[in-house]
Coordinates of C-alpha atoms (C1' of nucleotides) in Angstrom, one line a residue:
Chain A
X107 CA -1.3 -55.1 42.0
X108 CA -1.9 -52.5 44.3
X109 CA -5.7 -51.5 44.5
X110 CA -6.9 -48.3 46.0
X111 CA -6.1 -49.6 49.7
X112 CA -2.7 -50.3 48.9
X113 CA -2.2 -47.1 47.1
X114 CA -3.5 -45.4 50.1
X115 CA -1.1 -47.2 52.3
X116 CA 1.8 -46.2 50.0
X117 CA 0.6 -42.8 50.0
X118 CA 0.7 -42.6 53.8
X119 CA 4.2 -44.0 53.9
X120 CA 5.4 -41.4 51.4
X121 CA 3.8 -38.5 52.9
X122 CA 5.3 -39.3 56.3
X123 CA 8.7 -38.9 55.1
X124 CA 8.8 -36.7 52.1
X125 CA 6.3 -34.0 53.0
X126 CA 7.8 -30.7 53.0
X127 CA 11.2 -32.1 51.5
X128 CA 12.8 -30.8 48.3
X129 CA 13.8 -33.2 45.7
X130 CA 17.5 -32.9 44.7
X131 CA 17.9 -35.2 42.2
X132 CA 15.7 -37.9 40.1
X133 CA 17.7 -40.7 38.2
X134 CA 15.8 -42.0 35.6
X135 CA 17.5 -45.3 34.9
X136 CA 15.6 -46.2 31.6
X137 CA 13.7 -44.6 28.8
X138 CA 10.3 -45.1 30.6
X139 CA 7.9 -47.8 32.0
X140 CA 4.8 -48.7 30.5
X141 CA 5.0 -45.3 28.6
X142 CA 8.1 -42.9 28.1
X143 CA 8.8 -40.8 30.9
X144 CA 7.6 -37.1 30.1
X145 CA 10.2 -35.1 28.6
X146 CA 10.3 -32.4 31.2
X147 CA 10.0 -34.9 34.3
X148 CA 13.4 -34.7 35.7
X149 CA 14.1 -30.9 35.2
X150 CA 10.7 -29.7 36.1
X151 CA 10.7 -31.7 39.8
X152 CA 14.3 -31.2 40.7
X153 CA 14.5 -28.4 43.0
X154 CA 10.9 -28.3 43.8
X155 CA 9.5 -28.9 47.2
X156 CA 6.9 -31.5 47.8
X157 CA 3.8 -29.8 49.6
X158 CA 1.3 -32.8 49.6
X159 CA 0.9 -36.4 48.3
X160 CA -2.7 -37.3 47.3
X161 CA -4.5 -40.3 45.9
X162 CA -7.0 -40.4 43.1
X163 CA -8.5 -43.8 42.2
X164 CA -5.1 -45.9 42.0
X165 CA -3.1 -42.8 41.2
X166 CA -0.5 -41.0 43.4
X167 CA -0.5 -37.2 43.0
X168 CA 2.8 -35.8 44.1
X169 CA 2.3 -31.9 44.3
X170 CA 5.1 -29.6 44.2
X171 CA 5.3 -26.1 45.5
X172 CA 5.7 -25.0 41.7
X173 CA 2.1 -26.3 41.0
X174 CA 3.3 -29.2 39.0
X175 CA 2.0 -32.4 40.0
X176 CA 3.9 -35.6 39.7
X177 CA 1.4 -38.5 38.7
X178 CA 2.4 -42.0 39.7
X179 CA 0.5 -45.4 38.8
X180 CA 2.3 -48.4 40.1
X181 CA 0.5 -50.6 37.6
X182 CA 0.9 -54.5 38.8
X183 CA 4.3 -54.6 40.4
X184 CA 5.3 -51.1 41.4
X185 CA 6.8 -50.6 44.4
X186 CA 8.8 -47.5 46.4
X187 CA 11.2 -48.0 49.0
X188 CA 12.3 -45.5 51.3
X189 CA 15.8 -45.1 52.9
X190 CA 16.5 -42.7 55.7
X191 CA 19.7 -40.6 55.2
X192 CA 21.6 -42.8 57.1
X193 CA 20.8 -45.9 55.5
X194 CA 21.3 -45.1 51.7
X195 CA 21.5 -48.2 49.6
X196 CA 25.1 -49.0 48.4
X197 CA 23.8 -50.4 45.1
X198 CA 20.5 -50.7 43.3
X199 CA 18.3 -53.8 43.0
X200 CA 17.2 -54.9 39.6
X201 CA 14.3 -53.2 38.3
X202 CA 15.0 -50.1 40.3
X203 CA 13.9 -47.6 37.5
X204 CA 13.6 -44.2 39.5
X205 CA 15.6 -43.1 42.2
X206 CA 14.8 -39.9 44.0
X207 CA 17.2 -38.2 46.2
X208 CA 16.0 -35.6 48.7
X209 CA 17.9 -32.6 49.9
X210 CA 18.0 -34.1 53.4
X211 CA 19.5 -37.3 52.3
X212 CA 16.3 -39.4 52.1
X213 CA 16.1 -41.8 49.0
X214 CA 13.2 -43.2 47.4
X215 CA 13.7 -46.0 44.8
X216 CA 10.7 -46.9 42.3
X217 CA 10.9 -50.6 41.7
X218 CA 8.7 -52.2 39.1
X219 CA 9.5 -55.6 37.4
X220 CA 6.8 -55.8 34.8
X221 CA 6.8 -51.9 34.3
X222 CA 3.2 -51.7 34.0
X223 CA 3.3 -48.6 36.2
X224 CA 3.8 -45.4 34.7
X225 CA 4.8 -41.6 35.5
X226 CA 3.1 -38.5 34.2
X227 CA 3.8 -34.6 34.8
X228 CA 0.8 -32.4 35.1
X229 CA 1.2 -28.5 34.5
X230 CA -0.3 -26.2 37.0
X231 CA -3.9 -26.4 36.7
X232 CA -4.4 -29.0 34.3
X233 CA -5.2 -31.8 36.4
X234 CA -8.9 -31.9 35.2
X235 CA -7.8 -32.5 31.5
X236 CA -5.3 -35.1 32.3
X237 CA -5.6 -38.0 30.1
X238 CA -5.3 -40.5 32.9
X239 CA -7.6 -38.3 35.3
X240 CA -10.2 -36.9 33.2
X241 CA -12.8 -39.7 32.6
X242 CA -12.5 -41.2 36.1
X243 CA -15.5 -41.8 38.1
X244 CA -16.2 -40.9 41.6
X245 CA -14.0 -41.9 44.7
X246 CA -15.8 -45.2 46.2
X247 CA -15.2 -43.8 49.8
X248 CA -16.6 -40.2 48.9
X249 CA -20.4 -39.3 49.6
X250 CA -20.6 -39.0 45.8
X251 CA -20.4 -42.5 45.5
X252 CA -24.0 -43.6 46.4
X253 CA -26.7 -45.7 45.4
X254 CA -28.3 -43.1 43.0
X255 CA -24.8 -42.5 41.7
X256 CA -24.1 -46.1 41.0
X257 CA -27.6 -46.9 39.5
X258 CA -27.4 -43.9 37.1
X259 CA -24.0 -45.3 36.1
X260 CA -25.1 -48.7 35.5
X261 CA -28.4 -47.5 33.5
X262 CA -28.8 -49.6 30.4
X263 CA -25.5 -51.4 30.6
X264 CA -25.5 -54.8 29.1
X265 CA -22.2 -55.9 30.6
X266 CA -21.7 -58.2 33.8
X267 CA -21.5 -56.2 37.1
X268 CA -18.1 -57.5 37.6
X269 CA -16.8 -55.8 34.3
X270 CA -18.8 -52.7 35.2
X271 CA -17.1 -52.5 38.7
X272 CA -13.8 -52.7 37.2
X273 CA -14.5 -50.1 34.9
X274 CA -12.9 -47.0 36.3
X275 CA -15.4 -44.7 34.8
X276 CA -17.9 -46.0 37.0
X277 CA -16.2 -45.9 40.1
X278 CA -12.4 -45.3 40.3
X279 CA -10.2 -47.5 42.3
X280 CA -11.7 -50.9 42.4
X281 CA -9.5 -53.8 41.4
X282 CA -10.0 -57.5 40.5
X283 CA -9.6 -58.6 44.1
X284 CA -11.7 -56.3 45.8
X285 CA -14.4 -56.5 43.4
X286 CA -14.7 -60.3 43.9
X287 CA -14.9 -59.5 47.6
X288 CA -17.6 -56.8 47.3
X289 CA -19.8 -59.0 45.3
X290 CA -19.4 -61.9 47.6
X291 CA -20.3 -59.8 50.6
X292 CA -23.3 -58.2 48.8
X293 CA -24.6 -61.4 47.7
X294 CA -24.8 -60.4 44.0
X295 CA -23.6 -62.6 41.1
X296 CA -20.6 -61.3 39.1
X297 CA -22.3 -62.4 36.0
X298 CA -25.4 -60.5 36.7
X299 CA -26.2 -57.8 34.2
X300 CA -25.6 -54.3 35.2
X301 CA -28.8 -52.8 34.1
X302 CA -30.5 -55.2 36.2
X303 CA -29.1 -53.8 39.2
X304 CA -29.8 -50.3 38.1
X305 CA -33.3 -50.8 38.6
X306 CA -36.3 -49.2 36.8
X307 CA -37.9 -45.7 36.5
X308 CA -35.3 -44.2 38.6
X309 CA -35.9 -46.6 41.5
X310 CA -32.8 -48.1 42.7
X311 CA -32.5 -51.9 43.9
X312 CA -31.5 -53.3 47.2
X313 CA -28.3 -55.0 45.2
X314 CA -27.3 -51.4 44.4
X315 CA -27.4 -50.5 48.0
X316 CA -25.6 -53.6 49.0
X317 CA -22.8 -53.0 46.6
X318 CA -22.2 -49.5 47.8
X319 CA -22.5 -50.3 51.5
X320 CA -20.0 -53.3 51.1
X321 CA -17.8 -51.4 48.8
X322 CA -17.2 -48.8 51.5
X323 CA -16.8 -51.3 54.3
X324 CA -14.0 -53.5 52.6
X325 CA -12.3 -50.8 51.5
X326 CA -12.1 -49.1 54.9
X327 CA -11.2 -52.5 56.3
X328 CA -8.5 -53.0 53.8
X329 CA -7.1 -49.6 54.3
X330 CA -7.2 -50.1 58.2
X331 CA -5.3 -53.2 57.8
X332 CA -2.6 -51.5 55.9
X333 CA -3.2 -52.6 52.7
X334 CA -3.3 -56.2 51.5
X335 CA -0.4 -58.5 50.2
X336 CA -0.2 -61.5 47.8
X337 CA 3.2 -62.0 46.6
X338 CA 5.2 -59.0 45.8
X339 CA 3.4 -55.8 47.4
X340 CA 5.3 -54.3 50.3
X341 CA 4.3 -51.1 52.0
X342 CA 6.5 -48.1 51.5
X343 CA 8.3 -49.1 54.7
X344 CA 8.7 -52.6 53.5
X345 CA 6.0 -53.9 55.8
X346 CA 3.7 -56.4 54.6
X347 CA -0.1 -56.1 54.9
X348 CA -2.4 -58.8 56.4
X349 CA -5.7 -58.1 54.7
X350 CA -5.2 -60.8 52.2
X351 CA -5.9 -63.2 55.0
X352 CA -9.3 -61.7 55.2
X353 CA -10.2 -62.5 51.6
X354 CA -13.4 -64.4 51.6
X355 CA -13.4 -65.6 47.9
X356 CA -10.3 -64.3 46.0
X357 CA -8.2 -67.1 45.4
X358 CA -10.3 -69.7 47.2
X359 CA -11.7 -71.8 44.5
X360 CA -12.7 -75.2 45.8
X361 CA -13.2 -74.1 49.4
X362 CA -16.3 -74.1 51.3
X363 CA -18.1 -70.8 51.1
X364 CA -17.4 -68.8 54.3
X365 CA -20.7 -67.3 54.6
X366 CA -22.9 -68.4 57.7
X367 CA -25.5 -71.0 56.4
X368 CA -24.2 -71.3 53.1
X369 CA -23.0 -74.6 51.8
X370 CA -21.6 -73.5 48.5
X371 CA -18.2 -73.8 47.0
X372 CA -16.1 -71.0 45.9
X373 CA -15.8 -71.3 41.9
X374 CA -13.4 -69.6 39.4
X375 CA -14.6 -68.2 36.3
X376 CA -12.9 -66.2 33.5
X377 CA -14.6 -62.7 32.8
X378 CA -13.1 -60.1 30.8
X379 CA -9.9 -62.2 30.5
X380 CA -9.5 -62.1 34.2
X381 CA -10.2 -64.5 37.0
X382 CA -13.5 -63.9 39.1
X383 CA -14.2 -66.1 42.4
X384 CA -17.5 -66.3 43.6
X385 CA -20.2 -68.5 45.2
X386 CA -23.0 -69.4 43.0
X387 CA -25.2 -70.4 46.0
X388 CA -25.4 -67.1 47.9
X389 CA -24.5 -64.7 45.0
X390 CA -27.7 -64.3 42.8
Chain B
dA105 C1' -21.6 -45.1 22.0
dA106 C1' -20.5 -49.5 24.3
dA107 C1' -18.6 -54.0 24.5
dA108 C1' -14.8 -57.0 23.6
dG109 C1' -10.1 -58.4 22.6
dC110 C1' -5.3 -57.4 22.6
dC111 C1' -1.2 -55.9 24.4
dC112 C1' 2.7 -54.2 27.2
dC113 C1' 6.4 -57.3 30.8
dT114 C1' 8.8 -60.3 34.1
dG115 C1' 8.7 -63.7 37.5
dG116 C1' 7.0 -67.5 40.3
dA117 C1' 4.3 -71.9 40.4
dC118 C1' 3.7 -76.1 38.5
dG119 C1' 4.1 -80.4 35.4
dC120 C1' 7.4 -83.2 33.1
Chain C
dT238 C1' 18.1 -79.1 37.5
dG239 C1' 16.1 -77.7 33.4
dC240 C1' 12.8 -76.8 30.5
dG241 C1' 8.0 -75.3 28.8
dT242 C1' 3.4 -73.5 30.0
dC243 C1' 0.2 -71.0 32.5
dC244 C1' -0.8 -67.3 35.5
dA245 C1' -0.6 -62.5 37.7
dG246 C1' -4.0 -57.5 41.5
dG247 C1' -4.1 -52.6 35.3
dG248 C1' -5.5 -50.0 31.9
dG249 C1' -4.8 -47.9 27.4
dC250 C1' -5.7 -48.5 22.9
dT251 C1' -7.9 -50.8 18.8
dT252 C1' -11.2 -53.2 16.8
dT253 C1' -16.1 -54.8 16.3

DNA sequence: AAAAGCCCCTGGACGC
DNA sequence: TGCGTCCAGGGGCTTT
């Protein structure tokens, strides 16, 4: 469930408490999540010190002093919960699959009912060849993601823009909710062909610029709000985010379009097997 | 090569 | 209260 802003919120929460700490023990309470846990995950991480916690797209990259990187994807329902040394849980909850015990007594549990999450262990200097990271497009909040970059990626594409923006090779970190919101803010129909947004002869379109601008804007707002919440996402501290109240189209089918002067009604369609919410009046 | 479809999994909401 | 059905924010993999 977590999209980029939520993962960013989790990253900050984890970093705040775990940075500089040494991992004493990792308890893998099942064989794996979506994929089996890497063979050496436990032994390579135990005893290591966490030197930084970064985010790439929706992945958490927990970097060790040994040069190894612990990659974590939260899937749809992955959640970390942190316990201070003096508030260790007496027993573990259902779906607590990974328990990380730090030398200072801090405990982090990874809970994931649907087990769509996954973990990988990246050897030193092998980040750029990792199967999850190698083909990712640029970070939407970086300067690399601009109108020219987007148009270049969309050039000649015959799929709907909604599908393209969900493709992590085009731009990395957007999910279903934020793509709906971005297209609504940008006034672009989710059904519009990607190639029509790319423009012709290297000339970009106003729609592409709107999409880029609104992408950065909505992500910044959501990160600011501490990530959004729908049903079962909580930040690493257990606090809920409030950005979900700011969704203008997601989950609002049947409601009046919230755009000033627009008299449309939000509708719900299915694209690529997933729900798209949009206003056919102001999104063209 | 690109696009479309399938699948992994549990739980909550809803209808009867 | 107890079913059955549908749906969920992701992405890797296979098929066309």
